Coordinates of C-alpha atoms in Angstrom, one line a residue:
M1 CA 44.9 134.3 150.8
A2 CA 48.6 133.9 151.1
P3 CA 50.6 135.3 148.2
T4 CA 52.8 132.5 146.7
A5 CA 54.1 131.4 143.3
A6 CA 54.1 127.6 143.8
L7 CA 52.1 126.9 140.6
A8 CA 55.0 125.9 138.4
H9 CA 55.6 122.8 140.5
D10 CA 54.6 119.3 139.4
T11 CA 53.7 116.5 141.8
W12 CA 54.5 112.9 141.0
L13 CA 54.7 109.4 142.4
E14 CA 57.7 107.2 142.2
Q15 CA 58.5 103.7 143.5
R16 CA 61.1 103.2 146.2
P17 CA 62.5 100.1 147.8
G18 CA 60.2 98.8 150.5
R19 CA 59.7 96.1 153.0
A20 CA 59.0 92.5 151.9
G21 CA 55.4 92.2 150.9
Q22 CA 54.9 95.9 150.5
V23 CA 55.0 98.4 147.7
E24 CA 56.5 101.8 148.8
L25 CA 56.0 105.0 146.9
A26 CA 57.2 108.6 147.4
L27 CA 55.0 111.5 146.6
S28 CA 57.2 114.5 145.7
T29 CA 56.8 118.0 144.3
G30 CA 59.4 119.9 142.3
A31 CA 59.9 122.4 139.6
L32 CA 61.4 119.9 137.2
F33 CA 61.1 116.1 137.3
P34 CA 62.8 114.1 138.7
A35 CA 64.3 116.6 141.2
A36 CA 62.1 116.5 144.3
Q37 CA 62.0 119.6 146.4
T38 CA 59.2 119.1 148.9
G39 CA 56.5 116.7 150.0
I40 CA 52.8 117.2 150.4
A41 CA 51.1 116.7 153.8
A42 CA 49.1 113.5 154.1
A43 CA 46.1 115.6 155.4
S44 CA 46.0 117.4 152.0
L45 CA 45.1 114.1 150.2
V46 CA 41.4 113.7 149.5
D47 CA 41.8 110.5 147.5
R48 CA 44.5 107.8 147.3
G49 CA 44.7 104.2 146.4
C50 CA 46.1 101.4 144.3
L51 CA 44.6 98.9 141.8
A52 CA 45.4 95.2 141.7
A53 CA 44.5 92.9 138.8
P54 CA 41.9 91.9 138.1
G55 CA 40.3 95.0 139.6
R56 CA 40.6 95.0 143.4
R57 CA 41.2 98.4 145.0
L58 CA 43.9 98.5 147.8
P59 CA 44.4 101.2 150.4
L60 CA 47.5 103.4 150.0
R61 CA 48.6 104.4 153.5
A62 CA 50.7 107.4 154.5
G63 CA 54.1 106.8 156.0
A64 CA 56.9 109.2 156.9
A65 CA 56.8 112.8 156.0
L66 CA 60.3 113.5 154.7
A67 CA 61.8 116.8 153.6
S68 CA 61.3 116.1 149.9
A69 CA 58.6 113.5 149.9
L70 CA 55.7 111.9 151.6
T71 CA 56.1 108.1 151.7
L72 CA 53.1 105.9 151.0
H73 CA 52.7 102.2 151.0
T74 CA 50.3 99.3 150.2
A75 CA 50.4 95.6 150.8
P76 CA 49.2 93.4 148.0
R77 CA 48.3 89.8 148.5
R78 CA 51.0 87.2 147.6
G79 CA 51.3 86.9 143.9
E80 CA 49.0 89.8 143.3
T81 CA 49.8 92.3 140.5
I82 CA 49.5 96.0 141.1
T83 CA 48.8 98.0 138.0
A84 CA 48.5 101.6 139.2
C85 CA 48.4 103.9 142.2
W86 CA 47.1 107.4 142.4
V87 CA 46.6 110.4 144.7
Q88 CA 44.5 113.6 144.5
T89 CA 45.0 116.7 146.7
E90 CA 42.5 119.1 148.1
A91 CA 42.3 122.6 146.6
F92 CA 44.9 125.3 147.3
D93 CA 44.5 129.0 146.8
V94 CA 47.3 131.1 145.6
E95 CA 48.1 134.6 144.2
V96 CA 50.7 134.7 141.5
P97 CA 52.8 137.9 141.2
A98 CA 52.1 139.6 137.9
A99 CA 55.7 139.4 136.8
L100 CA 55.6 135.6 137.0
V101 CA 52.3 134.9 135.2
P102 CA 53.8 134.9 131.7
T103 CA 56.4 132.4 132.8
Y104 CA 53.8 130.2 134.4
L105 CA 51.7 130.3 131.2
R106 CA 54.7 129.4 129.1
E107 CA 55.7 126.5 131.3
I108 CA 52.2 124.9 131.0
A109 CA 51.9 125.7 127.3
A110 CA 48.7 127.7 127.9
P111 CA 46.7 128.6 124.8
D112 CA 46.6 132.1 123.3
S113 CA 43.1 132.7 124.6
I114 CA 44.4 132.6 128.2
R115 CA 47.3 134.9 127.5
Q116 CA 44.9 137.4 125.9
A117 CA 42.6 137.1 128.9
W118 CA 45.5 137.8 131.2
A119 CA 46.4 140.9 129.2
E120 CA 42.8 142.2 129.6
Q121 CA 42.9 141.3 133.3
Q122 CA 46.1 143.4 133.8
G123 CA 44.4 146.3 132.0
Q124 CA 41.7 146.2 134.7
G125 CA 44.3 146.1 137.5
L126 CA 43.2 142.7 138.8
P127 CA 45.8 140.3 140.3
W128 CA 46.0 136.7 139.3
R129 CA 44.3 134.5 141.9
E130 CA 44.0 130.8 141.4
R131 CA 42.6 127.7 143.0
Y132 CA 44.4 124.5 142.0
T133 CA 44.4 120.8 142.7
K134 CA 47.1 118.2 142.1
H135 CA 46.6 114.7 140.7
A136 CA 49.3 112.1 140.4
R137 CA 49.3 108.6 139.0
I138 CA 51.9 105.9 138.5
S139 CA 51.4 102.7 136.5
W140 CA 53.2 99.5 135.8
A141 CA 53.1 97.1 132.8
A142 CA 55.4 94.6 131.3
P143 CA 57.3 95.4 128.0
A144 CA 57.2 93.1 125.0
A145 CA 58.5 89.5 125.6
A146 CA 61.8 90.1 123.8
G147 CA 64.6 92.0 125.6
P148 CA 65.1 93.0 129.3
A149 CA 62.0 93.5 131.5
T150 CA 61.1 96.7 133.4
H151 CA 61.0 96.7 137.2
S152 CA 57.5 96.1 138.6
P153 CA 56.1 96.3 142.1
H154 CA 55.5 92.6 142.4
S155 CA 57.6 89.4 142.1
A156 CA 56.6 88.3 138.6
Q157 CA 54.8 89.9 135.7
S158 CA 54.1 88.6 132.3
P159 CA 53.2 90.7 129.2
R160 CA 49.5 91.5 129.0
S161 CA 47.7 90.7 125.9
S162 CA 44.7 92.8 126.9
P163 CA 44.4 96.3 128.6
P164 CA 45.0 96.3 132.4
P165 CA 42.1 96.9 134.8
T166 CA 41.0 100.5 134.8
A167 CA 41.7 102.6 137.9
P168 CA 39.1 105.1 139.1
A169 CA 39.4 108.3 137.1
M170 CA 40.7 111.4 138.9
A171 CA 39.2 114.9 138.3
L172 CA 42.0 115.4 135.7
D173 CA 43.6 112.2 134.5
I174 CA 46.1 110.9 131.8
E175 CA 45.4 107.4 130.8
I176 CA 48.1 105.4 129.0
E177 CA 46.2 103.3 126.5
D178 CA 48.9 100.8 125.6
A179 CA 48.6 97.4 127.2
R180 CA 52.3 97.0 127.7
A181 CA 55.1 99.3 128.8
P182 CA 56.9 101.1 126.0
R183 CA 60.5 100.4 125.0
A184 CA 63.0 103.1 124.1
G185 CA 62.2 104.4 120.6
E186 CA 58.6 103.2 120.7
T187 CA 55.5 105.5 120.6
L188 CA 53.3 105.9 123.7
R189 CA 49.6 106.5 123.2
F190 CA 47.6 108.3 125.9
R191 CA 44.3 110.1 126.6
V192 CA 43.4 113.0 128.8
L193 CA 40.2 113.1 130.7
R194 CA 38.5 115.9 132.8
D195 CA 35.7 114.7 135.0
G196 CA 35.7 111.4 133.0
Q197 CA 35.2 113.2 129.7
A198 CA 37.7 113.5 126.8
L199 CA 39.7 116.8 127.0
A200 CA 40.4 118.1 123.5
G201 CA 43.2 120.6 122.8
Q202 CA 45.1 119.9 126.0
A203 CA 48.9 120.4 126.0
V204 CA 50.8 117.5 127.5
E205 CA 54.5 117.2 128.0
L206 CA 56.6 114.1 128.2
R207 CA 59.6 114.5 130.6
G208 CA 62.3 112.0 131.5
E209 CA 65.1 111.6 134.0
M210 CA 67.7 111.3 131.2
S211 CA 67.0 114.4 129.2
R212 CA 67.0 118.2 129.6
F213 CA 64.2 118.5 127.1
G214 CA 60.6 117.6 127.1
L215 CA 58.3 116.7 124.2
W216 CA 55.0 118.5 123.8
R217 CA 51.8 117.2 122.2
R218 CA 48.2 118.5 122.1
T219 CA 45.3 116.2 122.3
D220 CA 42.8 115.6 119.5
A221 CA 39.0 115.9 119.6
E222 CA 38.9 112.6 121.5
G223 CA 41.5 113.7 124.1
R224 CA 44.1 111.4 122.5
A225 CA 47.7 112.0 121.5
S226 CA 50.9 110.0 121.1
V227 CA 54.6 110.7 121.6
P228 CA 57.8 108.8 121.0
V229 CA 59.7 107.7 124.1
P230 CA 63.4 108.3 123.3
F231 CA 65.2 106.6 126.1
A232 CA 64.8 103.8 128.7
G233 CA 64.2 105.0 132.3
R234 CA 61.6 106.9 134.3
W235 CA 59.2 109.3 132.6
V236 CA 56.2 111.5 133.4
L237 CA 53.4 112.8 131.3
R238 CA 52.4 116.2 132.7
A239 CA 49.5 118.6 131.9
T240 CA 47.7 121.5 133.5
D241 CA 44.1 122.4 132.7
L242 CA 43.6 126.1 133.4
R243 CA 40.4 128.1 132.9
A244 CA 38.7 131.2 134.2
L245 CA 36.2 130.9 137.0
P246 CA 32.8 132.2 135.7
G247 CA 31.5 135.3 137.3
Q248 CA 34.7 135.9 139.3
P249 CA 36.9 138.4 137.4
G250 CA 40.6 137.7 138.0
H251 CA 40.0 134.3 139.5
W252 CA 41.2 131.0 137.8
Q253 CA 40.9 127.3 138.4
S254 CA 43.6 124.8 137.5
R255 CA 44.1 121.1 137.7
F256 CA 47.6 119.6 137.5
V257 CA 48.2 116.0 136.6
T258 CA 51.2 113.7 136.2
H259 CA 51.4 110.1 135.1
A260 CA 54.7 108.3 135.9
F261 CA 55.9 105.2 134.1
S262 CA 59.1 103.4 133.1
A263 CA 60.3 102.6 129.7
A264 CA 62.4 99.4 129.0
P265 CA 65.5 99.4 126.9
A266 CA 65.1 98.9 123.2
V267 CA 65.3 95.5 121.7
P268 CA 68.7 95.1 119.9
A269 CA 68.2 95.0 116.1
A270 CA 69.0 91.7 114.4
P271 CA 72.0 91.9 111.9
E272 CA 70.7 92.5 108.4
A273 CA 72.0 90.3 105.6
A274 CA 74.2 92.1 103.0
D275 CA 72.4 93.0 99.8
D276 CA 74.6 93.2 96.7
G277 CA 71.7 93.8 94.3
P278 CA 71.2 97.2 92.6
I279 CA 68.7 98.4 95.1
G280 CA 70.9 97.5 98.1
S281 CA 74.0 99.0 96.5
H282 CA 72.1 102.3 95.7
L283 CA 70.9 102.6 99.3
A284 CA 74.3 101.9 100.7
A285 CA 75.8 104.5 98.5
A286 CA 73.2 107.0 99.7
G287 CA 73.8 106.1 103.3
G288 CA 70.2 105.0 103.9
S289 CA 68.0 102.0 104.1
A290 CA 64.7 100.8 102.7
G291 CA 63.0 101.6 105.9
S292 CA 64.7 104.8 106.8
A293 CA 62.1 107.2 105.5
Q294 CA 59.6 108.4 108.1
P295 CA 56.4 110.1 107.1
S296 CA 55.8 113.4 108.9
N297 CA 52.6 114.1 110.8
P298 CA 51.7 117.8 110.7
S299 CA 49.0 117.3 113.4
M300 CA 51.6 116.2 116.0
P301 CA 53.9 119.1 116.7
K302 CA 57.5 118.3 117.4
A303 CA 58.2 121.2 119.9
R304 CA 60.7 120.6 122.6
S305 CA 60.8 122.4 125.9
A306 CA 64.1 123.0 127.7
N307 CA 64.6 123.3 131.5
Q308 CA 62.2 125.6 133.3
S309 CA 63.0 129.3 132.8
K310 CA 65.0 131.6 135.1
A311 CA 61.9 132.3 137.1
T312 CA 61.9 128.7 138.4
P313 CA 64.2 129.4 141.4
T314 CA 61.8 132.1 142.5
I315 CA 58.8 129.9 142.0
S316 CA 60.3 127.0 143.9
T317 CA 60.8 129.0 147.1
E318 CA 57.2 128.3 148.3
P319 CA 56.0 124.7 147.9
P320 CA 52.3 124.0 147.8
V321 CA 52.2 122.7 151.4
T322 CA 52.7 126.3 152.6
T323 CA 49.9 127.8 150.6
A324 CA 46.6 128.9 152.2
R325 CA 43.8 126.3 152.1
R326 CA 40.1 126.9 152.4

Protein backbone atom coordinates (compact mmCIF):
# COMPACT_ATOMS: atom_id res chain seq x y z
CA MET A 1 0.00 0.00 0.00
CA ALA A 2 1.55 3.28 -1.10
CA PRO A 3 1.35 6.05 1.50
CA THR A 4 -0.46 9.07 0.10
CA ALA A 5 -2.78 11.86 1.16
CA ALA A 6 -4.96 12.27 -1.89
CA LEU A 7 -8.26 11.88 -0.06
CA ALA A 8 -9.10 15.59 0.12
CA HIS A 9 -9.52 15.75 -3.65
CA ASP A 10 -12.91 15.96 -5.33
CA THR A 11 -13.50 14.63 -8.82
CA TRP A 12 -16.05 16.28 -11.10
CA LEU A 13 -17.34 16.46 -14.67
CA GLU A 14 -17.64 19.65 -16.68
CA GLN A 15 -18.75 20.35 -20.22
CA ARG A 16 -16.26 21.67 -22.75
CA PRO A 17 -16.61 22.82 -26.37
CA GLY A 18 -16.69 19.82 -28.68
CA ARG A 19 -17.06 18.84 -32.29
CA ALA A 20 -20.37 19.28 -34.06
CA GLY A 21 -22.73 16.51 -33.08
CA GLN A 22 -20.74 15.57 -29.98
CA VAL A 23 -20.91 16.42 -26.30
CA GLU A 24 -17.45 16.69 -24.77
CA LEU A 25 -16.74 16.50 -21.06
CA ALA A 26 -13.66 16.80 -18.88
CA LEU A 27 -13.17 14.61 -15.82
CA SER A 28 -10.92 16.47 -13.39
CA THR A 29 -9.65 16.13 -9.85
CA GLY A 30 -8.63 18.97 -7.57
CA ALA A 31 -8.50 20.12 -3.98
CA LEU A 32 -11.06 22.88 -4.55
CA PHE A 33 -13.63 23.17 -7.34
CA PRO A 34 -13.29 24.45 -10.05
CA ALA A 35 -9.45 24.39 -10.03
CA ALA A 36 -8.45 21.16 -11.80
CA GLN A 37 -5.10 19.65 -10.86
CA THR A 38 -5.04 16.19 -12.42
CA GLY A 39 -7.03 13.73 -14.47
CA ILE A 40 -7.97 10.12 -13.78
CA ALA A 41 -6.82 7.28 -16.02
CA ALA A 42 -9.54 5.89 -18.27
CA ALA A 43 -8.58 2.38 -17.13
CA SER A 44 -9.68 3.33 -13.60
CA LEU A 45 -13.30 3.90 -14.64
CA VAL A 46 -15.56 0.94 -13.92
CA ASP A 47 -18.74 2.63 -15.12
CA ARG A 48 -19.50 5.60 -17.34
CA GLY A 49 -22.34 6.71 -19.56
CA CYS A 50 -24.92 9.33 -20.45
CA LEU A 51 -28.70 9.41 -20.49
CA ALA A 52 -30.81 10.88 -23.27
CA ALA A 53 -34.50 11.64 -23.00
CA PRO A 54 -36.76 9.72 -22.89
CA GLY A 55 -34.38 7.21 -21.25
CA ARG A 56 -31.87 5.90 -23.79
CA ARG A 57 -28.39 5.21 -22.43
CA LEU A 58 -25.45 6.41 -24.52
CA PRO A 59 -21.81 5.32 -24.28
CA LEU A 60 -19.36 7.85 -22.86
CA ARG A 61 -16.05 7.26 -24.60
CA ALA A 62 -12.62 8.25 -23.34
CA GLY A 63 -10.58 10.73 -25.33
CA ALA A 64 -7.29 12.48 -24.62
CA ALA A 65 -5.60 12.15 -21.24
CA LEU A 66 -4.51 15.71 -20.46
CA ALA A 67 -2.41 16.91 -17.53
CA SER A 68 -5.43 18.18 -15.60
CA ALA A 69 -8.31 16.20 -17.10
CA LEU A 70 -9.46 13.12 -18.94
CA THR A 71 -11.63 14.08 -21.90
CA LEU A 72 -14.79 12.09 -22.54
CA HIS A 73 -17.34 12.38 -25.32
CA THR A 74 -20.66 11.04 -26.52
CA ALA A 75 -22.66 11.52 -29.71
CA PRO A 76 -26.43 11.95 -29.28
CA ARG A 77 -28.81 11.58 -32.16
CA ARG A 78 -29.86 14.73 -33.96
CA GLY A 79 -32.34 16.64 -31.81
CA GLU A 80 -31.80 14.31 -28.87
CA THR A 81 -31.65 15.80 -25.38
CA ILE A 82 -28.97 14.62 -22.97
CA THR A 83 -30.01 14.99 -19.35
CA ALA A 84 -27.05 13.53 -17.44
CA CYS A 85 -23.64 11.86 -17.67
CA TRP A 86 -21.74 10.00 -14.94
CA VAL A 87 -18.56 8.09 -14.10
CA GLN A 88 -17.50 5.80 -11.27
CA THR A 89 -13.93 4.73 -10.49
CA GLU A 90 -12.50 1.52 -9.17
CA ALA A 91 -11.32 1.40 -5.54
CA PHE A 92 -8.02 2.97 -4.50
CA ASP A 93 -6.10 2.17 -1.31
CA VAL A 94 -4.34 4.91 0.62
CA GLU A 95 -2.67 5.53 3.95
CA VAL A 96 -3.21 9.00 5.37
CA PRO A 97 -0.50 10.49 7.63
CA ALA A 98 -1.83 10.89 11.16
CA ALA A 99 -1.14 14.63 11.14
CA LEU A 100 -3.52 15.12 8.20
CA VAL A 101 -6.43 13.00 9.40
CA PRO A 102 -8.06 15.83 11.45
CA THR A 103 -7.84 18.10 8.39
CA TYR A 104 -9.40 15.45 6.20
CA LEU A 105 -12.25 14.85 8.64
CA ARG A 106 -12.90 18.58 8.90
CA GLU A 107 -12.98 19.05 5.13
CA ILE A 108 -15.63 16.36 4.67
CA ALA A 109 -17.61 17.44 7.77
CA ALA A 110 -17.25 13.99 9.34
CA PRO A 111 -19.52 13.34 12.35
CA ASP A 112 -18.21 13.33 15.91
CA SER A 113 -18.48 9.54 16.07
CA ILE A 114 -15.76 9.18 13.44
CA ARG A 115 -13.52 11.71 15.18
CA GLN A 116 -13.90 9.76 18.41
CA ALA A 117 -13.12 6.50 16.62
CA TRP A 118 -9.95 8.07 15.22
CA ALA A 119 -8.87 9.18 18.70
CA GLU A 120 -9.30 5.60 19.93
CA GLN A 121 -7.44 4.29 16.89
CA GLN A 122 -4.50 6.57 17.62
CA GLY A 123 -4.43 5.28 21.19
CA GLN A 124 -3.94 1.80 19.77
CA GLY A 125 -1.10 2.98 17.52
CA LEU A 126 -2.94 2.08 14.31
CA PRO A 127 -2.43 4.10 11.10
CA TRP A 128 -5.33 5.40 9.02
CA ARG A 129 -5.80 3.10 6.02
CA GLU A 130 -8.62 3.71 3.62
CA ARG A 131 -10.16 2.27 0.48
CA TYR A 132 -12.09 4.85 -1.53
CA THR A 133 -14.03 5.23 -4.77
CA LYS A 134 -15.01 8.33 -6.73
CA HIS A 135 -18.41 9.04 -8.28
CA ALA A 136 -19.12 12.06 -10.49
CA ARG A 137 -22.30 13.18 -12.21
CA ILE A 138 -23.26 16.18 -14.34
CA SER A 139 -26.83 17.07 -15.28
CA TRP A 140 -28.58 19.57 -17.50
CA ALA A 141 -32.04 21.07 -17.31
CA ALA A 142 -33.71 24.23 -18.56
CA PRO A 143 -34.52 27.10 -16.20
CA ALA A 144 -37.97 28.64 -15.92
CA ALA A 145 -39.32 30.16 -19.13
CA ALA A 146 -38.68 33.78 -18.11
CA GLY A 147 -35.18 35.19 -18.32
CA PRO A 148 -31.98 33.94 -19.98
CA ALA A 149 -31.51 30.21 -20.53
CA THR A 150 -28.62 28.10 -19.32
CA HIS A 151 -26.26 26.38 -21.71
CA SER A 152 -27.21 22.83 -22.56
CA PRO A 153 -25.40 20.04 -24.45
CA HIS A 154 -27.85 20.06 -27.34
CA SER A 155 -29.23 22.51 -29.83
CA ALA A 156 -32.56 23.30 -28.19
CA GLN A 157 -34.13 22.66 -24.82
CA SER A 158 -37.51 23.64 -23.45
CA PRO A 159 -38.41 23.77 -19.77
CA ARG A 160 -39.58 20.41 -18.46
CA SER A 161 -42.95 20.17 -16.75
CA SER A 162 -42.12 16.73 -15.33
CA PRO A 163 -38.96 15.20 -13.82
CA PRO A 164 -36.27 14.13 -16.32
CA PRO A 165 -35.55 10.44 -16.98
CA THR A 166 -33.68 8.85 -14.09
CA ALA A 167 -30.08 7.84 -14.74
CA PRO A 168 -28.77 4.60 -13.22
CA ALA A 169 -27.84 5.17 -9.59
CA MET A 170 -24.16 5.04 -8.65
CA ALA A 171 -22.91 3.41 -5.45
CA LEU A 172 -23.03 6.87 -3.87
CA ASP A 173 -25.20 9.39 -5.64
CA ILE A 174 -26.70 12.85 -5.29
CA GLU A 175 -29.95 13.28 -7.18
CA ILE A 176 -31.24 16.76 -7.95
CA GLU A 177 -34.99 16.53 -7.50
CA ASP A 178 -36.07 19.74 -9.23
CA ALA A 179 -37.41 19.32 -12.77
CA ARG A 180 -35.74 22.53 -13.95
CA ALA A 181 -32.39 24.17 -13.43
CA PRO A 182 -32.20 26.65 -10.55
CA ARG A 183 -31.81 30.36 -10.99
CA ALA A 184 -29.62 32.50 -8.78
CA GLY A 185 -31.37 33.03 -5.47
CA GLU A 186 -33.57 29.96 -5.77
CA THR A 187 -33.48 26.87 -3.57
CA LEU A 188 -32.13 23.57 -4.88
CA ARG A 189 -33.59 20.30 -3.59
CA PHE A 190 -31.55 17.12 -3.66
CA ARG A 191 -31.35 13.60 -2.25
CA VAL A 192 -28.36 11.41 -1.34
CA LEU A 193 -28.48 7.68 -2.04
CA ARG A 194 -26.08 4.90 -1.02
CA ASP A 195 -26.57 1.64 -2.92
CA GLY A 196 -29.92 3.03 -4.04
CA GLN A 197 -31.14 3.68 -0.49
CA ALA A 198 -31.69 7.04 1.21
CA LEU A 199 -28.63 8.13 3.20
CA ALA A 200 -29.71 10.03 6.32
CA GLY A 201 -27.45 12.43 8.21
CA GLN A 202 -25.03 12.86 5.31
CA ALA A 203 -23.14 16.16 5.12
CA VAL A 204 -23.30 17.77 1.66
CA GLU A 205 -21.55 20.94 0.53
CA LEU A 206 -22.55 23.27 -2.30
CA ARG A 207 -19.54 24.87 -3.98
CA GLY A 208 -19.50 27.36 -6.85
CA GLU A 209 -17.00 28.89 -9.22
CA MET A 210 -17.79 32.44 -8.05
CA SER A 211 -17.40 32.09 -4.28
CA ARG A 212 -14.68 31.32 -1.74
CA PHE A 213 -17.27 29.81 0.57
CA GLY A 214 -19.35 26.66 0.48
CA LEU A 215 -22.73 25.99 2.06
CA TRP A 216 -23.17 22.83 4.14
CA ARG A 217 -26.38 20.91 4.68
CA ARG A 218 -27.13 17.56 6.34
CA THR A 219 -29.75 15.19 4.91
CA ASP A 220 -32.92 14.24 6.76
CA ALA A 221 -34.29 10.75 7.44
CA GLU A 222 -35.25 10.40 3.77
CA GLY A 223 -31.83 11.49 2.53
CA ARG A 224 -33.16 14.86 1.42
CA ALA A 225 -31.95 18.42 1.92
CA SER A 226 -32.19 21.80 0.21
CA VAL A 227 -29.84 24.73 -0.20
CA PRO A 228 -30.07 28.21 -1.76
CA VAL A 229 -28.01 28.83 -4.90
CA PRO A 230 -26.60 32.35 -4.42
CA PHE A 231 -25.17 33.08 -7.88
CA ALA A 232 -25.47 32.09 -11.52
CA GLY A 233 -22.71 29.89 -12.92
CA ARG A 234 -21.22 26.45 -12.36
CA TRP A 235 -21.75 24.56 -9.12
CA VAL A 236 -21.10 21.17 -7.56
CA LEU A 237 -22.76 19.35 -4.72
CA ARG A 238 -20.09 17.26 -2.96
CA ALA A 239 -20.26 14.62 -0.24
CA THR A 240 -18.12 11.86 1.29
CA ASP A 241 -19.58 8.81 2.98
CA LEU A 242 -16.95 7.47 5.40
CA ARG A 243 -17.30 4.43 7.64
CA ALA A 244 -15.11 1.88 9.43
CA LEU A 245 -14.60 -1.52 7.83
CA PRO A 246 -16.07 -4.17 10.14
CA GLY A 247 -13.54 -6.59 11.58
CA GLN A 248 -10.55 -4.61 10.27
CA PRO A 249 -9.23 -2.24 12.96
CA GLY A 250 -7.68 0.89 11.50
CA HIS A 251 -9.26 0.36 8.07
CA TRP A 252 -11.89 2.65 6.57
CA GLN A 253 -14.05 2.74 3.46
CA SER A 254 -15.17 5.93 1.74
CA ARG A 255 -17.19 6.95 -1.26
CA PHE A 256 -16.82 10.42 -2.76
CA VAL A 257 -19.50 11.95 -4.96
CA THR A 258 -20.02 15.20 -6.86
CA HIS A 259 -22.98 16.41 -8.90
CA ALA A 260 -22.19 19.30 -11.24
CA PHE A 261 -24.85 21.64 -12.62
CA SER A 262 -25.30 25.23 -13.79
CA ALA A 263 -27.55 27.94 -12.39
CA ALA A 264 -29.14 30.56 -14.62
CA PRO A 265 -29.19 34.28 -13.81
CA ALA A 266 -32.03 35.50 -11.63
CA VAL A 267 -35.11 36.89 -13.33
CA PRO A 268 -35.12 40.71 -12.93
CA ALA A 269 -37.81 41.82 -10.51
CA ALA A 270 -40.65 43.87 -11.94
CA PRO A 271 -40.87 47.46 -10.64
CA GLU A 272 -43.30 47.75 -7.75
CA ALA A 273 -45.96 50.45 -7.72
CA ALA A 274 -45.56 53.11 -5.05
CA ASP A 275 -47.76 52.66 -2.00
CA ASP A 276 -48.72 55.90 -0.27
CA GLY A 277 -51.00 54.23 2.25
CA PRO A 278 -50.19 53.94 5.94
CA ILE A 279 -48.78 50.40 5.62
CA GLY A 280 -46.56 51.26 2.68
CA SER A 281 -45.34 54.44 4.37
CA HIS A 282 -44.51 52.53 7.54
CA LEU A 283 -42.50 49.92 5.62
CA ALA A 284 -40.65 52.57 3.65
CA ALA A 285 -39.71 54.36 6.85
CA ALA A 286 -38.49 51.09 8.34
CA GLY A 287 -36.45 50.30 5.23
CA GLY A 288 -38.30 47.04 4.62
CA SER A 289 -41.05 45.50 2.52
CA ALA A 290 -44.05 43.34 3.15
CA GLY A 291 -42.22 40.27 1.89
CA SER A 292 -38.85 40.93 3.46
CA ALA A 293 -39.25 38.71 6.51
CA GLN A 294 -37.84 35.22 6.00
CA PRO A 295 -38.72 32.45 8.46
CA SER A 296 -35.75 30.61 9.90
CA ASN A 297 -35.41 26.85 9.69
CA PRO A 298 -33.41 25.44 12.60
CA SER A 299 -33.17 22.03 10.95
CA MET A 300 -31.10 23.44 8.07
CA PRO A 301 -27.75 24.76 9.36
CA LYS A 302 -26.33 27.84 7.71
CA ALA A 303 -22.67 26.95 8.17
CA ARG A 304 -20.25 28.12 5.52
CA SER A 305 -16.90 26.57 4.72
CA ALA A 306 -14.00 28.67 3.51
CA ASN A 307 -11.19 27.49 1.24
CA GLN A 308 -9.56 24.20 2.13
CA SER A 309 -7.13 24.49 5.01
CA LYS A 310 -3.37 24.93 5.01
CA ALA A 311 -2.94 21.18 4.62
CA THR A 312 -4.39 21.32 1.11
CA PRO A 313 -1.05 22.00 -0.65
CA THR A 314 0.34 18.90 1.04
CA ILE A 315 -2.70 16.81 0.20
CA SER A 316 -2.68 17.91 -3.44
CA THR A 317 0.85 16.64 -4.09
CA GLU A 318 -0.33 13.11 -4.81
CA PRO A 319 -3.41 12.80 -7.06
CA PRO A 320 -5.49 9.61 -6.93
CA VAL A 321 -4.09 8.28 -10.19
CA THR A 322 -0.76 7.64 -8.42
CA THR A 323 -2.18 5.67 -5.51
CA ALA A 324 -1.88 1.93 -5.20
CA ARG A 325 -4.73 -0.11 -6.62
CA ARG A 326 -5.72 -3.67 -5.85
